[in-house]
Amino acid sequence: MADRPMVRGRFAPSPSGRMHLGNVWSCLLAWLSARSAGGGMVLRLEDLDPDRCKMEYCDQVMRDLEWLGLDWDGQPMYQSRRTEAYAEAFRSLERQGLVYPCYCTRAERLAVSAPHRSDGGTVYDGRCRRLSPGEREALARTRRPAWRVQVPEKTITFRDLLQGEYKEELHRDCGDFILRRSDGVYAYQLAVVVDDGAMGVTQVVRGSDLLDSTPRQLWLQEVLGLPHPAYGHVPLLLAPDGRRLAKRDRDLELGQLRETYTAPELVGRLAFAAGLLPEYAPVTPRELLPLFNWDRVPRGDMVCFLPADGNGPEI
Ligand code: GLU
Protein backbone atom coordinates (compact mmCIF):
# COMPACT_ATOMS: atom_id res chain seq x y z
CA MET A 1 0.00 0.00 0.00
CA ALA A 2 1.37 3.42 -0.89
CA ASP A 3 2.22 5.64 2.07
CA ARG A 4 -0.24 8.45 2.56
CA PRO A 5 1.62 11.77 2.64
CA MET A 6 1.71 13.02 6.20
CA VAL A 7 -0.25 16.13 7.12
CA ARG A 8 1.86 18.95 8.50
CA GLY A 9 -0.04 21.91 9.83
CA ARG A 10 1.25 25.15 11.26
CA PHE A 11 0.63 27.97 13.67
CA ALA A 12 1.73 31.30 12.20
CA PRO A 13 0.88 33.97 14.76
CA SER A 14 2.00 37.58 14.35
CA PRO A 15 3.61 38.61 17.64
CA SER A 16 2.35 42.18 17.49
CA GLY A 17 0.44 41.88 20.76
CA ARG A 18 -1.28 39.34 22.95
CA MET A 19 -3.40 36.79 21.05
CA HIS A 20 -7.14 37.44 21.04
CA LEU A 21 -9.86 34.84 21.11
CA GLY A 22 -10.04 34.78 17.29
CA ASN A 23 -6.34 33.88 17.11
CA VAL A 24 -6.92 31.11 19.66
CA TRP A 25 -9.87 29.82 17.63
CA SER A 26 -7.75 29.59 14.43
CA CYS A 27 -4.88 27.93 16.31
CA LEU A 28 -7.20 25.39 17.93
CA LEU A 29 -8.79 24.40 14.60
CA ALA A 30 -5.38 24.25 12.86
CA TRP A 31 -4.05 21.99 15.62
CA LEU A 32 -7.13 19.75 15.65
CA SER A 33 -7.11 19.39 11.88
CA ALA A 34 -3.45 18.32 11.75
CA ARG A 35 -3.23 16.28 14.94
CA SER A 36 -6.53 14.43 14.41
CA ALA A 37 -5.04 13.18 11.13
CA GLY A 38 -1.96 11.97 13.04
CA GLY A 39 -0.01 14.83 11.48
CA GLY A 40 2.74 17.18 12.58
CA MET A 41 2.41 20.77 13.67
CA VAL A 42 5.05 23.48 13.36
CA LEU A 43 5.25 26.99 14.77
CA ARG A 44 6.36 30.10 12.92
CA LEU A 45 6.46 33.49 14.58
CA GLU A 46 5.61 36.04 11.91
CA ASP A 47 7.70 38.84 13.34
CA LEU A 48 8.51 40.36 9.95
CA ASP A 49 7.63 43.89 10.82
CA PRO A 50 10.21 45.29 13.23
CA ASP A 51 7.98 48.25 14.06
CA ARG A 52 5.10 46.10 15.32
CA CYS A 53 6.62 42.86 16.61
CA LYS A 54 8.46 42.31 19.85
CA MET A 55 10.43 39.38 21.21
CA GLU A 56 8.41 39.46 24.45
CA TYR A 57 5.23 38.88 22.43
CA CYS A 58 6.87 35.87 20.75
CA ASP A 59 7.57 34.35 24.16
CA GLN A 60 4.06 35.19 25.31
CA VAL A 61 2.47 33.52 22.27
CA MET A 62 4.37 30.33 23.05
CA ARG A 63 3.38 30.40 26.72
CA ASP A 64 -0.25 30.99 25.73
CA LEU A 65 -0.24 28.08 23.27
CA GLU A 66 1.25 25.82 25.95
CA TRP A 67 -1.32 27.02 28.47
CA LEU A 68 -4.09 26.14 26.01
CA GLY A 69 -2.65 22.65 25.51
CA LEU A 70 -1.61 23.23 21.89
CA ASP A 71 1.82 21.76 21.15
CA TRP A 72 4.15 21.90 18.18
CA ASP A 73 7.10 19.90 16.89
CA GLY A 74 10.71 21.05 16.90
CA GLN A 75 12.03 24.57 17.17
CA PRO A 76 9.92 27.56 16.16
CA MET A 77 10.89 29.54 13.10
CA TYR A 78 11.27 33.33 13.40
CA GLN A 79 10.63 35.29 10.22
CA SER A 80 12.93 38.05 11.42
CA ARG A 81 15.82 35.60 10.95
CA ARG A 82 14.85 34.51 7.45
CA THR A 83 15.86 37.54 5.37
CA GLU A 84 18.35 35.58 3.26
CA ALA A 85 15.73 33.00 2.24
CA TYR A 86 13.32 35.78 1.20
CA ALA A 87 16.10 37.56 -0.72
CA GLU A 88 16.82 34.36 -2.62
CA ALA A 89 13.16 33.94 -3.62
CA PHE A 90 13.04 37.62 -4.57
CA ARG A 91 16.09 37.13 -6.83
CA SER A 92 14.47 34.10 -8.44
CA LEU A 93 11.43 36.21 -9.32
CA GLU A 94 13.74 38.95 -10.59
CA ARG A 95 15.52 36.49 -12.85
CA GLN A 96 12.13 35.57 -14.28
CA GLY A 97 11.58 39.23 -15.16
CA LEU A 98 8.60 39.50 -12.82
CA VAL A 99 9.79 42.21 -10.41
CA TYR A 100 9.73 45.97 -10.88
CA PRO A 101 10.28 49.00 -8.65
CA CYS A 102 7.24 51.04 -7.70
CA TYR A 103 7.79 54.69 -6.79
CA CYS A 104 4.20 55.55 -6.01
CA THR A 105 3.57 57.19 -2.67
CA ARG A 106 0.63 55.95 -0.65
CA ALA A 107 -1.53 58.82 -1.89
CA GLU A 108 -0.58 58.17 -5.53
CA ARG A 109 -1.19 54.48 -5.13
CA LEU A 110 -4.67 55.05 -3.79
CA ALA A 111 -5.42 57.49 -6.59
CA VAL A 112 -4.53 54.96 -9.30
CA SER A 113 -6.00 51.86 -7.66
CA ALA A 114 -9.44 50.39 -8.09
CA PRO A 115 -11.30 49.66 -4.83
CA HIS A 116 -12.36 46.22 -5.78
CA ARG A 117 -11.02 43.66 -3.45
CA SER A 118 -13.39 42.01 -1.04
CA ASP A 119 -11.16 42.91 1.93
CA GLY A 120 -11.45 46.62 1.17
CA GLY A 121 -7.97 46.50 -0.36
CA THR A 122 -7.20 48.02 -3.69
CA VAL A 123 -6.01 46.79 -7.07
CA TYR A 124 -2.92 48.64 -8.28
CA ASP A 125 -3.12 49.68 -11.91
CA GLY A 126 0.49 48.74 -12.69
CA ARG A 127 1.60 52.22 -13.68
CA CYS A 128 5.19 51.89 -12.47
CA ARG A 129 5.53 48.75 -14.63
CA ARG A 130 5.14 50.99 -17.68
CA LEU A 131 7.79 53.59 -16.74
CA SER A 132 10.55 54.14 -19.26
CA PRO A 133 14.15 53.59 -18.10
CA GLY A 134 14.62 57.38 -18.07
CA GLU A 135 11.55 57.94 -15.89
CA ARG A 136 12.74 55.22 -13.51
CA GLU A 137 16.14 56.82 -13.22
CA ALA A 138 14.65 60.21 -12.46
CA LEU A 139 12.32 58.81 -9.81
CA ALA A 140 15.10 56.74 -8.26
CA ARG A 141 16.86 59.98 -7.41
CA THR A 142 13.87 61.17 -5.38
CA ARG A 143 12.79 58.15 -3.34
CA ARG A 144 13.38 54.52 -2.47
CA PRO A 145 11.03 52.20 -4.32
CA ALA A 146 8.88 49.36 -3.09
CA TRP A 147 9.12 46.23 -5.25
CA ARG A 148 6.15 44.65 -6.96
CA VAL A 149 5.62 41.40 -8.76
CA GLN A 150 3.83 41.43 -12.07
CA VAL A 151 0.93 38.99 -12.06
CA PRO A 152 -0.25 37.28 -15.25
CA GLU A 153 -3.75 37.36 -16.68
CA LYS A 154 -4.65 34.10 -15.08
CA THR A 155 -7.50 32.66 -13.06
CA ILE A 156 -6.47 30.79 -9.92
CA THR A 157 -9.03 28.34 -8.54
CA PHE A 158 -8.75 26.13 -5.49
CA ARG A 159 -11.00 24.12 -3.22
CA ASP A 160 -10.91 25.31 0.36
CA LEU A 161 -11.40 22.64 3.05
CA LEU A 162 -14.21 24.70 4.54
CA GLN A 163 -15.30 27.41 2.10
CA GLY A 164 -15.51 25.23 -1.03
CA GLU A 165 -14.34 26.49 -4.44
CA TYR A 166 -12.72 29.92 -4.49
CA LYS A 167 -11.55 31.69 -7.59
CA GLU A 168 -9.74 34.89 -8.43
CA GLU A 169 -8.53 36.48 -11.63
CA LEU A 170 -5.13 37.61 -10.46
CA HIS A 171 -4.79 40.48 -12.88
CA ARG A 172 -8.25 41.90 -12.25
CA ASP A 173 -8.98 41.01 -8.61
CA CYS A 174 -5.54 41.38 -7.12
CA GLY A 175 -3.16 43.24 -9.41
CA ASP A 176 0.62 43.51 -9.12
CA PHE A 177 1.37 43.19 -5.42
CA ILE A 178 4.23 44.24 -3.18
CA LEU A 179 7.06 41.80 -2.48
CA ARG A 180 9.30 44.18 -0.60
CA ARG A 181 8.52 47.47 1.06
CA SER A 182 10.50 50.62 0.44
CA ASP A 183 12.09 50.24 3.90
CA GLY A 184 13.49 46.88 2.79
CA VAL A 185 11.10 44.62 4.76
CA TYR A 186 9.89 41.66 2.71
CA ALA A 187 6.14 41.40 2.38
CA TYR A 188 3.96 38.85 4.13
CA GLN A 189 2.87 37.25 0.82
CA LEU A 190 6.43 36.35 -0.15
CA ALA A 191 7.57 35.34 3.34
CA VAL A 192 4.63 33.05 4.00
CA VAL A 193 5.12 31.14 0.76
CA VAL A 194 8.87 30.74 1.23
CA ASP A 195 8.41 29.60 4.83
CA ASP A 196 5.49 27.23 4.27
CA GLY A 197 7.69 25.63 1.59
CA ALA A 198 10.78 25.48 3.83
CA MET A 199 8.82 24.01 6.75
CA GLY A 200 7.16 21.35 4.58
CA VAL A 201 3.68 22.61 5.49
CA THR A 202 0.98 20.59 3.71
CA GLN A 203 -2.08 22.14 5.35
CA VAL A 204 -2.76 25.79 6.14
CA VAL A 205 -5.66 26.51 8.49
CA ARG A 206 -6.20 30.21 9.23
CA GLY A 207 -8.82 32.94 9.45
CA SER A 208 -11.07 33.63 6.46
CA ASP A 209 -9.72 37.20 6.32
CA LEU A 210 -6.80 35.58 4.46
CA LEU A 211 -8.93 33.69 1.93
CA ASP A 212 -8.25 36.24 -0.77
CA SER A 213 -4.49 36.11 -0.17
CA THR A 214 -4.48 32.45 -1.13
CA PRO A 215 -4.61 32.83 -4.95
CA ARG A 216 -1.53 35.09 -4.76
CA GLN A 217 0.23 32.54 -2.60
CA LEU A 218 -0.72 29.63 -4.89
CA TRP A 219 0.64 31.54 -7.85
CA LEU A 220 3.89 32.45 -6.06
CA GLN A 221 4.33 28.77 -5.14
CA GLU A 222 3.98 27.94 -8.81
CA VAL A 223 6.59 30.44 -10.02
CA LEU A 224 8.98 29.56 -7.18
CA GLY A 225 8.61 25.82 -7.80
CA LEU A 226 7.12 25.09 -4.37
CA PRO A 227 4.38 22.56 -3.62
CA HIS A 228 0.82 23.72 -2.85
CA PRO A 229 -0.51 23.01 0.65
CA ALA A 230 -4.23 22.42 1.24
CA TYR A 231 -6.07 25.44 2.67
CA GLY A 232 -8.88 25.74 5.19
CA HIS A 233 -10.18 29.21 6.06
CA VAL A 234 -12.11 29.27 9.30
CA PRO A 235 -14.86 31.79 10.09
CA LEU A 236 -13.92 34.92 11.95
CA LEU A 237 -15.11 35.68 15.45
CA LEU A 238 -16.71 39.11 15.54
CA ALA A 239 -17.16 41.50 18.44
CA PRO A 240 -20.82 42.01 19.47
CA ASP A 241 -20.92 45.20 17.36
CA GLY A 242 -19.94 43.20 14.27
CA ARG A 243 -16.29 44.32 14.10
CA ARG A 244 -13.49 41.83 13.61
CA LEU A 245 -11.62 41.20 16.84
CA ALA A 246 -8.42 43.26 16.75
CA LYS A 247 -5.28 43.25 18.83
CA ARG A 248 -5.04 47.00 18.66
CA ASP A 249 -8.49 47.26 20.28
CA ARG A 250 -7.45 44.72 22.93
CA ASP A 251 -10.61 42.76 22.14
CA LEU A 252 -10.94 39.57 24.16
CA GLU A 253 -7.22 39.29 24.58
CA LEU A 254 -5.87 36.24 26.24
CA GLY A 255 -4.23 38.14 29.08
CA GLN A 256 -7.63 39.20 30.36
CA LEU A 257 -9.38 35.95 29.48
CA ARG A 258 -6.80 33.96 31.42
CA GLU A 259 -7.73 35.85 34.56
CA THR A 260 -11.31 34.65 34.25
CA TYR A 261 -11.33 31.29 32.51
CA THR A 262 -9.32 28.10 32.76
CA ALA A 263 -7.91 26.73 29.49
CA PRO A 264 -10.47 23.87 29.33
CA GLU A 265 -13.28 26.40 29.88
CA LEU A 266 -12.11 28.52 26.94
CA VAL A 267 -11.40 25.53 24.71
CA GLY A 268 -14.80 24.05 25.62
CA ARG A 269 -16.58 27.23 24.56
CA LEU A 270 -14.71 27.32 21.26
CA ALA A 271 -15.33 23.61 20.69
CA PHE A 272 -19.05 24.14 21.24
CA ALA A 273 -19.01 27.06 18.78
CA ALA A 274 -17.17 24.82 16.32
CA GLY A 275 -19.94 22.23 16.49
CA LEU A 276 -17.65 19.66 18.10
CA LEU A 277 -19.60 19.39 21.37
CA PRO A 278 -23.42 19.09 21.64
CA GLU A 279 -23.32 21.44 24.63
CA TYR A 280 -20.72 23.45 26.43
CA ALA A 281 -18.36 21.51 28.70
CA PRO A 282 -14.77 22.20 29.72
CA VAL A 283 -12.45 20.10 27.58
CA THR A 284 -8.80 19.86 26.57
CA PRO A 285 -7.67 20.01 22.93
CA ARG A 286 -6.46 16.42 23.21
CA GLU A 287 -9.93 15.22 24.30
CA LEU A 288 -11.37 16.85 21.17
CA LEU A 289 -9.16 14.91 18.76
CA PRO A 290 -11.60 12.02 18.15
CA LEU A 291 -14.47 14.51 17.70
CA PHE A 292 -12.86 16.78 15.11
CA ASN A 293 -14.60 16.83 11.75
CA TRP A 294 -14.51 19.64 9.19
CA ASP A 295 -18.16 18.91 8.29
CA ARG A 296 -19.27 20.17 11.70
CA VAL A 297 -17.40 23.48 11.63
CA PRO A 298 -19.63 26.41 10.64
CA ARG A 299 -18.67 28.42 7.56
CA GLY A 300 -20.00 31.88 8.34
CA ASP A 301 -18.48 34.44 10.70
CA MET A 302 -19.75 34.29 14.27
CA VAL A 303 -20.52 37.01 16.74
CA CYS A 304 -18.79 36.21 19.97
CA PHE A 305 -20.43 37.16 23.25
CA LEU A 306 -17.78 35.74 25.51
CA PRO A 307 -17.21 38.46 28.08
CA ALA A 308 -13.61 39.00 29.10
CA ASP A 309 -14.69 39.45 32.74
CA GLY A 310 -16.88 36.33 32.92
CA ASN A 311 -20.11 38.30 33.42
CA GLY A 312 -23.00 38.22 31.03
CA PRO A 313 -23.93 35.93 28.09
CA GLU A 314 -21.40 33.68 26.39
CA ILE A 315 -20.53 32.52 22.84
N1 GLU B 1 0.46 35.88 10.78
C1 GLU B 1 -0.88 35.95 10.31
C2 GLU B 1 -1.81 36.33 11.45
O1 GLU B 1 -1.47 36.20 12.61
C3 GLU B 1 -1.37 34.62 9.73
C4 GLU B 1 -0.72 34.33 8.45
C5 GLU B 1 -1.11 33.00 7.84
O2 GLU B 1 -1.68 32.14 8.53
O3 GLU B 1 -0.80 32.80 6.67
O4 GLU B 1 -2.89 36.80 11.17
mmCIF file of N, CA and C in Angstrom, residues 39-100:
data_model
loop_
_atom_site.group_PDB
_atom_site.id
_atom_site.type_symbol
_atom_site.label_atom_id
_atom_site.label_comp_id
_atom_site.label_asym_id
_atom_site.label_seq_id
_atom_site.Cartn_x
_atom_site.Cartn_y
_atom_site.Cartn_z
ATOM 1 N N GLY A 39 -1.039 14.036 12.144
ATOM 2 C CA GLY A 39 -0.012 14.834 11.476
ATOM 3 C C GLY A 39 0.867 15.631 12.419
ATOM 4 N N GLY A 40 1.827 16.314 11.841
ATOM 5 C CA GLY A 40 2.739 17.175 12.584
ATOM 6 C C GLY A 40 2.199 18.594 12.645
ATOM 7 N N MET A 41 2.830 19.375 13.489
ATOM 8 C CA MET A 41 2.413 20.774 13.673
ATOM 9 C C MET A 41 3.669 21.588 13.927
ATOM 10 N N VAL A 42 3.867 22.635 13.157
ATOM 11 C CA VAL A 42 5.052 23.478 13.357
ATOM 12 C C VAL A 42 4.609 24.899 13.733
ATOM 13 N N LEU A 43 5.548 25.626 14.312
ATOM 14 C CA LEU A 43 5.249 26.989 14.770
ATOM 15 C C LEU A 43 6.187 27.975 14.079
ATOM 16 N N ARG A 44 5.577 29.022 13.542
ATOM 17 C CA ARG A 44 6.362 30.100 12.925
ATOM 18 C C ARG A 44 5.888 31.423 13.492
ATOM 19 N N LEU A 45 6.808 32.182 14.025
ATOM 20 C CA LEU A 45 6.463 33.488 14.576
ATOM 21 C C LEU A 45 6.649 34.517 13.472
ATOM 22 N N GLU A 46 5.564 35.145 13.070
ATOM 23 C CA GLU A 46 5.607 36.040 11.910
ATOM 24 C C GLU A 46 5.951 37.457 12.385
ATOM 25 N N ASP A 47 7.203 37.575 12.788
ATOM 26 C CA ASP A 47 7.696 38.845 13.338
ATOM 27 C C ASP A 47 8.468 39.633 12.278
ATOM 28 N N LEU A 48 7.864 39.691 11.083
ATOM 29 C CA LEU A 48 8.510 40.356 9.948
ATOM 30 C C LEU A 48 8.671 41.849 10.157
ATOM 31 N N ASP A 49 7.668 42.436 10.765
ATOM 32 C CA ASP A 49 7.628 43.892 10.815
ATOM 33 C C ASP A 49 8.280 44.383 12.115
ATOM 34 N N PRO A 50 9.493 44.927 12.003
ATOM 35 C CA PRO A 50 10.209 45.286 13.230
ATOM 36 C C PRO A 50 9.527 46.398 14.016
ATOM 37 N N ASP A 51 8.666 47.175 13.338
ATOM 38 C CA ASP A 51 7.978 48.249 14.062
ATOM 39 C C ASP A 51 6.854 47.723 14.957
ATOM 40 N N ARG A 52 6.297 46.567 14.599
ATOM 41 C CA ARG A 52 5.103 46.096 15.323
ATOM 42 C C ARG A 52 5.360 44.879 16.203
ATOM 43 N N CYS A 53 6.439 44.143 15.918
ATOM 44 C CA CYS A 53 6.622 42.859 16.613
ATOM 45 C C CYS A 53 7.712 42.949 17.667
ATOM 46 N N LYS A 54 7.466 42.284 18.777
ATOM 47 C CA LYS A 54 8.457 42.309 19.852
ATOM 48 C C LYS A 54 8.762 40.887 20.295
ATOM 49 N N MET A 55 10.006 40.695 20.732
ATOM 50 C CA MET A 55 10.429 39.384 21.210
ATOM 51 C C MET A 55 9.563 38.932 22.393
ATOM 52 N N GLU A 56 9.199 39.876 23.270
ATOM 53 C CA GLU A 56 8.409 39.459 24.445
ATOM 54 C C GLU A 56 7.041 38.909 24.017
ATOM 55 N N TYR A 57 6.505 39.426 22.913
ATOM 56 C CA TYR A 57 5.234 38.882 22.434
ATOM 57 C C TYR A 57 5.419 37.468 21.872
ATOM 58 N N CYS A 58 6.596 37.226 21.252
ATOM 59 C CA CYS A 58 6.875 35.867 20.745
ATOM 60 C C CYS A 58 6.836 34.880 21.909
ATOM 61 N N ASP A 59 7.524 35.238 22.996
ATOM 62 C CA ASP A 59 7.566 34.347 24.164
ATOM 63 C C ASP A 59 6.166 34.163 24.740
ATOM 64 N N GLN A 60 5.415 35.252 24.758
ATOM 65 C CA GLN A 60 4.055 35.194 25.313
ATOM 66 C C GLN A 60 3.155 34.282 24.479
ATOM 67 N N VAL A 61 3.281 34.379 23.154
ATOM 68 C CA VAL A 61 2.473 33.520 22.275
ATOM 69 C C VAL A 61 2.749 32.055 22.598
ATOM 70 N N MET A 62 4.033 31.736 22.789
ATOM 71 C CA MET A 62 4.374 30.333 23.055
ATOM 72 C C MET A 62 3.828 29.885 24.414
ATOM 73 N N ARG A 63 3.928 30.766 25.392
ATOM 74 C CA ARG A 63 3.381 30.400 26.721
ATOM 75 C C ARG A 63 1.862 30.235 26.659
ATOM 76 N N ASP A 64 1.213 31.093 25.857
ATOM 77 C CA ASP A 64 -0.249 30.988 25.734
ATOM 78 C C ASP A 64 -0.648 29.686 25.016
ATOM 79 N N LEU A 65 0.089 29.321 23.967
ATOM 80 C CA LEU A 65 -0.241 28.076 23.266
ATOM 81 C C LEU A 65 -0.065 26.887 24.209
ATOM 82 N N GLU A 66 1.013 26.910 24.994
ATOM 83 C CA GLU A 66 1.251 25.822 25.953
ATOM 84 C C GLU A 66 0.132 25.777 26.993
ATOM 85 N N TRP A 67 -0.239 26.943 27.468
ATOM 86 C CA TRP A 67 -1.317 27.020 28.469
ATOM 87 C C TRP A 67 -2.609 26.402 27.920
ATOM 88 N N LEU A 68 -2.870 26.669 26.630
ATOM 89 C CA LEU A 68 -4.091 26.144 26.014
ATOM 90 C C LEU A 68 -4.029 24.626 25.806
ATOM 91 N N GLY A 69 -2.811 24.082 25.770
ATOM 92 C CA GLY A 69 -2.653 22.647 25.512
ATOM 93 C C GLY A 69 -2.414 22.364 24.035
ATOM 94 N N LEU A 70 -1.883 23.389 23.327
ATOM 95 C CA LEU A 70 -1.608 23.229 21.891
ATOM 96 C C LEU A 70 -0.096 23.119 21.711
ATOM 97 N N ASP A 71 0.374 21.967 21.246
ATOM 98 C CA ASP A 71 1.817 21.759 21.155
ATOM 99 C C ASP A 71 2.280 21.811 19.700
ATOM 100 N N TRP A 72 3.571 21.898 19.512
ATOM 101 C CA TRP A 72 4.155 21.903 18.176
ATOM 102 C C TRP A 72 5.436 21.077 18.203
ATOM 103 N N ASP A 73 5.931 20.769 17.001
ATOM 104 C CA ASP A 73 7.101 19.899 16.892
ATOM 105 C C ASP A 73 8.337 20.745 16.597
ATOM 106 N N GLY A 74 9.420 20.420 17.224
ATOM 107 C CA GLY A 74 10.708 21.046 16.898
ATOM 108 C C GLY A 74 10.785 22.490 17.343
ATOM 109 N N GLN A 75 11.767 23.181 16.789
ATOM 110 C CA GLN A 75 12.027 24.572 17.166
ATOM 111 C C GLN A 75 11.134 25.513 16.351
ATOM 112 N N PRO A 76 10.685 26.592 16.958
ATOM 113 C CA PRO A 76 9.918 27.558 16.159
ATOM 114 C C PRO A 76 10.799 28.276 15.146
ATOM 115 N N MET A 77 10.182 28.732 14.094
ATOM 116 C CA MET A 77 10.895 29.544 13.104
ATOM 117 C C MET A 77 10.523 31.011 13.347
ATOM 118 N N TYR A 78 11.512 31.884 13.249
ATOM 119 C CA TYR A 78 11.272 33.334 13.401
ATOM 120 C C TYR A 78 11.477 33.976 12.039
ATOM 121 N N GLN A 79 10.474 34.666 11.541
ATOM 122 C CA GLN A 79 10.626 35.285 10.219
ATOM 123 C C GLN A 79 11.702 36.363 10.221
ATOM 124 N N SER A 80 11.917 36.993 11.374
ATOM 125 C CA SER A 80 12.932 38.054 11.424
ATOM 126 C C SER A 80 14.337 37.509 11.144
ATOM 127 N N ARG A 81 14.489 36.175 11.206
ATOM 128 C CA ARG A 81 15.821 35.602 10.949
ATOM 129 C C ARG A 81 15.914 34.983 9.567
ATOM 130 N N ARG A 82 14.934 35.238 8.716
ATOM 131 C CA ARG A 82 14.852 34.512 7.448
ATOM 132 C C ARG A 82 15.112 35.406 6.232
ATOM 133 N N THR A 83 15.704 36.569 6.464
ATOM 134 C CA THR A 83 15.856 37.536 5.366
ATOM 135 C C THR A 83 16.570 36.933 4.158
ATOM 136 N N GLU A 84 17.589 36.119 4.399
ATOM 137 C CA GLU A 84 18.348 35.585 3.262
ATOM 138 C C GLU A 84 17.475 34.674 2.387
ATOM 139 N N ALA A 85 16.615 33.893 3.023
ATOM 140 C CA ALA A 85 15.729 33.003 2.244
ATOM 141 C C ALA A 85 14.746 33.830 1.398
ATOM 142 N N TYR A 86 14.264 34.937 1.971
ATOM 143 C CA TYR A 86 13.322 35.779 1.199
ATOM 144 C C TYR A 86 14.063 36.467 0.055
ATOM 145 N N ALA A 87 15.307 36.888 0.321
ATOM 146 C CA ALA A 87 16.099 37.556 -0.716
ATOM 147 C C ALA A 87 16.336 36.594 -1.886
ATOM 148 N N GLU A 88 16.565 35.347 -1.560
ATOM 149 C CA GLU A 88 16.822 34.363 -2.622
ATOM 150 C C GLU A 88 15.565 34.179 -3.492
ATOM 151 N N ALA A 89 14.414 34.087 -2.854
ATOM 152 C CA ALA A 89 13.161 33.940 -3.618
ATOM 153 C C ALA A 89 12.913 35.202 -4.454
ATOM 154 N N PHE A 90 13.200 36.343 -3.858
ATOM 155 C CA PHE A 90 13.039 37.618 -4.569
ATOM 156 C C PHE A 90 13.916 37.612 -5.824
ATOM 157 N N ARG A 91 15.174 37.160 -5.673
ATOM 158 C CA ARG A 91 16.087 37.134 -6.830
ATOM 159 C C ARG A 91 15.578 36.160 -7.888
ATOM 160 N N SER A 92 14.989 35.053 -7.455
ATOM 161 C CA SER A 92 14.467 34.095 -8.437
ATOM 162 C C SER A 92 13.340 34.745 -9.255
ATOM 163 N N LEU A 93 12.504 35.524 -8.594
ATOM 164 C CA LEU A 93 11.426 36.211 -9.319
ATOM 165 C C LEU A 93 11.997 37.299 -10.222
ATOM 166 N N GLU A 94 13.063 37.938 -9.750
ATOM 167 C CA GLU A 94 13.736 38.954 -10.589
ATOM 168 C C GLU A 94 14.295 38.322 -11.865
ATOM 169 N N ARG A 95 14.939 37.177 -11.677
ATOM 170 C CA ARG A 95 15.523 36.495 -12.850
ATOM 171 C C ARG A 95 14.449 36.124 -13.859
ATOM 172 N N GLN A 96 13.234 35.897 -13.367
ATOM 173 C CA GLN A 96 12.133 35.566 -14.277
ATOM 174 C C GLN A 96 11.498 36.816 -14.883
ATOM 175 N N GLY A 97 12.074 37.972 -14.579
ATOM 176 C CA GLY A 97 11.581 39.229 -15.160
ATOM 177 C C GLY A 97 10.242 39.672 -14.585
ATOM 178 N N LEU A 98 9.935 39.225 -13.367
ATOM 179 C CA LEU A 98 8.601 39.503 -12.817
ATOM 180 C C LEU A 98 8.574 40.653 -11.817
ATOM 181 N N VAL A 99 9.743 41.204 -11.482
ATOM 182 C CA VAL A 99 9.794 42.205 -10.406
ATOM 183 C C VAL A 99 10.079 43.588 -10.981
ATOM 184 N N TYR A 100 9.406 44.604 -10.455
ATOM 185 C CA TYR A 100 9.728 45.973 -10.879
ATOM 186 C C TYR A 100 9.600 46.931 -9.700
#
